[in-house]
Short mmCIF file of C-alpha atoms in Angstrom, two decimals:
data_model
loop_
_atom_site.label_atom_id
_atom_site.label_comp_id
_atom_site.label_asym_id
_atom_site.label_seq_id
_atom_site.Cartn_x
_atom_site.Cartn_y
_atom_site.Cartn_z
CA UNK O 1 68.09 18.65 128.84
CA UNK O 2 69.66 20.99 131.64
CA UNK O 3 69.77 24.72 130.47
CA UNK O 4 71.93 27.68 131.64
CA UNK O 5 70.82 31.43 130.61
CA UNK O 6 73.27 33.73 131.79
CA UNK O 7 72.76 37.03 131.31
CA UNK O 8 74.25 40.14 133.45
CA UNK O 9 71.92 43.67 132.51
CA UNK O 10 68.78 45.31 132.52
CA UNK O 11 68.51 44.40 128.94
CA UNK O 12 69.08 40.78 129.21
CA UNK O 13 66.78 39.92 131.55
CA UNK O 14 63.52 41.93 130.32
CA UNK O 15 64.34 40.48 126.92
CA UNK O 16 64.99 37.07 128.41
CA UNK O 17 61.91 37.13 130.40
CA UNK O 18 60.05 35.26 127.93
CA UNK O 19 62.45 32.99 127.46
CA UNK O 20 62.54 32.28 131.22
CA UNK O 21 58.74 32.05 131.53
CA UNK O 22 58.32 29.27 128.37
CA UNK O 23 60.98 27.56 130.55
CA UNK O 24 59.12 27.44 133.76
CA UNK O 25 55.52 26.68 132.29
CA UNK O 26 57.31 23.38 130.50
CA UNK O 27 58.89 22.53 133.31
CA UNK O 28 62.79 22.43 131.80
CA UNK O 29 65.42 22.09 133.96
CA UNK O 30 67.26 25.42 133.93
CA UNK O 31 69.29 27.91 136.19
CA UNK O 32 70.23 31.02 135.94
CA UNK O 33 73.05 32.58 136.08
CA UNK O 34 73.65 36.52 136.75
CA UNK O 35 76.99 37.99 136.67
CA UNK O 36 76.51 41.13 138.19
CA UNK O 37 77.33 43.13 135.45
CA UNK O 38 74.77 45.57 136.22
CA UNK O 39 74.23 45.15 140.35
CA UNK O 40 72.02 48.11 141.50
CA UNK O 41 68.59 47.31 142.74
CA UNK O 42 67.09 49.68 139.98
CA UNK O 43 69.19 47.80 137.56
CA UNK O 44 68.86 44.08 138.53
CA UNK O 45 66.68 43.29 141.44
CA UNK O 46 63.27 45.24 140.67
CA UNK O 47 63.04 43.26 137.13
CA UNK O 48 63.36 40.04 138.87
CA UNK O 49 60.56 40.71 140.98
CA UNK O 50 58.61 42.98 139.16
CA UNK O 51 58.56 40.54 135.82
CA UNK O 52 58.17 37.64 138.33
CA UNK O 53 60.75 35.65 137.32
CA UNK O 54 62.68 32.77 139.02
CA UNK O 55 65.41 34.53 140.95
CA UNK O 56 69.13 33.36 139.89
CA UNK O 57 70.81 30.37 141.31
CA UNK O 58 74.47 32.15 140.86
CA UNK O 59 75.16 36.13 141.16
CA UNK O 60 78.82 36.61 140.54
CA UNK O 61 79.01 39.96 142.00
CA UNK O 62 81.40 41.15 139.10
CA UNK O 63 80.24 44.74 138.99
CA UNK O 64 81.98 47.39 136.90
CA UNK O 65 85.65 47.83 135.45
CA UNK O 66 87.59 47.85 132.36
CA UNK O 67 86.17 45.39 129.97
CA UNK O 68 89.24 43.36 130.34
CA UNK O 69 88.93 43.27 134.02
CA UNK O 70 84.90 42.41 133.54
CA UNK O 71 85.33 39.88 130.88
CA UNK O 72 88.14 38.35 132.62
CA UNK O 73 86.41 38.08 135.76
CA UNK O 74 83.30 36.67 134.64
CA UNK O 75 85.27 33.57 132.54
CA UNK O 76 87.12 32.91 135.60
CA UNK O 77 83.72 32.68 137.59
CA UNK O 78 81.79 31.48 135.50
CA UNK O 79 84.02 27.95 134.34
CA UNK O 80 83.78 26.40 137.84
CA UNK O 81 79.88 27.01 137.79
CA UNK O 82 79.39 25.44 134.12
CA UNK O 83 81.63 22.39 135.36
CA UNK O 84 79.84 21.91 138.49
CA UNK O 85 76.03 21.95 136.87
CA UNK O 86 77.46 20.31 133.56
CA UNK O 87 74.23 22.09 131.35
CA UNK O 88 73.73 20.78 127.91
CA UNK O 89 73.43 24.52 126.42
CA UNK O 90 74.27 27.83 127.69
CA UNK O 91 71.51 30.57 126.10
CA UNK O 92 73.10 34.05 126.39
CA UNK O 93 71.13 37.47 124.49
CA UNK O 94 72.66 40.27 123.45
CA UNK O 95 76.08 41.52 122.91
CA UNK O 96 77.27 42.72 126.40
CA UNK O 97 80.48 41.55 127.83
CA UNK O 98 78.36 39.28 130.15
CA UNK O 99 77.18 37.59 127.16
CA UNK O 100 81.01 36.98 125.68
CA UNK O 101 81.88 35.63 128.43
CA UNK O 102 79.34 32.98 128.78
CA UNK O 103 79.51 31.38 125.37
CA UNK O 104 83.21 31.76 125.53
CA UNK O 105 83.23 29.84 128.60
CA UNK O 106 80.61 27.55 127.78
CA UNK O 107 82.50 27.03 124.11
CA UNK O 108 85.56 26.35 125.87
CA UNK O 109 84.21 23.73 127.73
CA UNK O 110 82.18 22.19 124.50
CA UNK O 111 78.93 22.86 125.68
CA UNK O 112 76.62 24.36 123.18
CA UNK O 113 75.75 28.34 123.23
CA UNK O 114 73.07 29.46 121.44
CA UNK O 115 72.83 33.08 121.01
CA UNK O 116 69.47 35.11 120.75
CA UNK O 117 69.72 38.36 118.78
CA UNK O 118 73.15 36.75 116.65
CA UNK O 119 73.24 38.29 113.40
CA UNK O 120 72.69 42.11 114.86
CA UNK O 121 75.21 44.58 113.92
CA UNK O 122 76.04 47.58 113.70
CA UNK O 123 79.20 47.64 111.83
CA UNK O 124 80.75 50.00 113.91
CA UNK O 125 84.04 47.87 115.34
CA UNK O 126 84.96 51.13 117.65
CA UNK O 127 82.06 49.88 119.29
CA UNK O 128 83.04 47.38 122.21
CA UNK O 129 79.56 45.48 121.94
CA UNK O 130 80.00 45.01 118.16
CA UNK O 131 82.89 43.16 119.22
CA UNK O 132 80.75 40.92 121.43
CA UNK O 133 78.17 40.26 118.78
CA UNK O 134 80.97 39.00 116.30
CA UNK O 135 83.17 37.04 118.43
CA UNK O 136 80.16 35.66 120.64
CA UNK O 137 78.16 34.47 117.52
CA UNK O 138 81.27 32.71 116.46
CA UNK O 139 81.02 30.43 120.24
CA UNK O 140 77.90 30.15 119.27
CA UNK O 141 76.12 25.96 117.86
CA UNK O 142 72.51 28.00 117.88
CA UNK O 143 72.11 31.76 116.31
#
């Protein structure tokens, strides 16, 4: 079984670091994929290496803008990656447009998205990430 985890902020990977690690120490095939959503060392980099974790095959560079510009840039980028390494689930955490994106993409494309934290809400739709939760647990075969 091939596995993607894409993930795009400080909060994804420290909460994905486990994740990652079980990964590793069973020897899974896996990649990573970072989007860039967050793309400052102090935001990205330093958590990589100071939760020693394998280092992302794909950075997408998307950095910051509207979330329409961000959400549409990262499905865009991130279809030709999920066609190219064909995975046979996407795992995406959280509720950040990053994570949207992904199991859109991936949903689009019928591969299966599992989503850890699905369920979470808030209740508050003003709130642009409660959006995300909803529509990403939706994409989502695993919660």
């Amino acid at each position: 079984m091939k596995i993607a985890i894409i993930l795009g902020t400080r909060p994804e990977i420290i909460k994905m670091a486990p994740v990652i690690r079980e990964l590793v120490k069973r020897r899974m095939d896996f990649f990573i994929l970072h989007t860039g959503q967050h793309y400052s060392y102090n935001l990205d980099k330093i958590f990589f290496e100071q939760l020693e974790l394998t280092q992302p095959r794909y950075n997408l560079g998307i950095g910051s803008g509207s979330h329409a510009e961000e959400t549409g840039r990262m499905l865009v980028n991130i279809e030709p990656v999920l066609l190219k390494e064909n995975p046979d689930i996407v795992l995406v955490e959280g509720d950040t447009n990053s994570v949207l994106s992904g199991a859109l993409a991936a949903a689009k494309l019928q591969i299966k998205v599992g989503h850890v934290e699905a369920g979470l809400r808030s209740y508050d739709r003003t709130m642009p990430e409660e959006i995300n939760r909803i529509l990403t647990d939706h994409c989502s075969d695993y919660l």
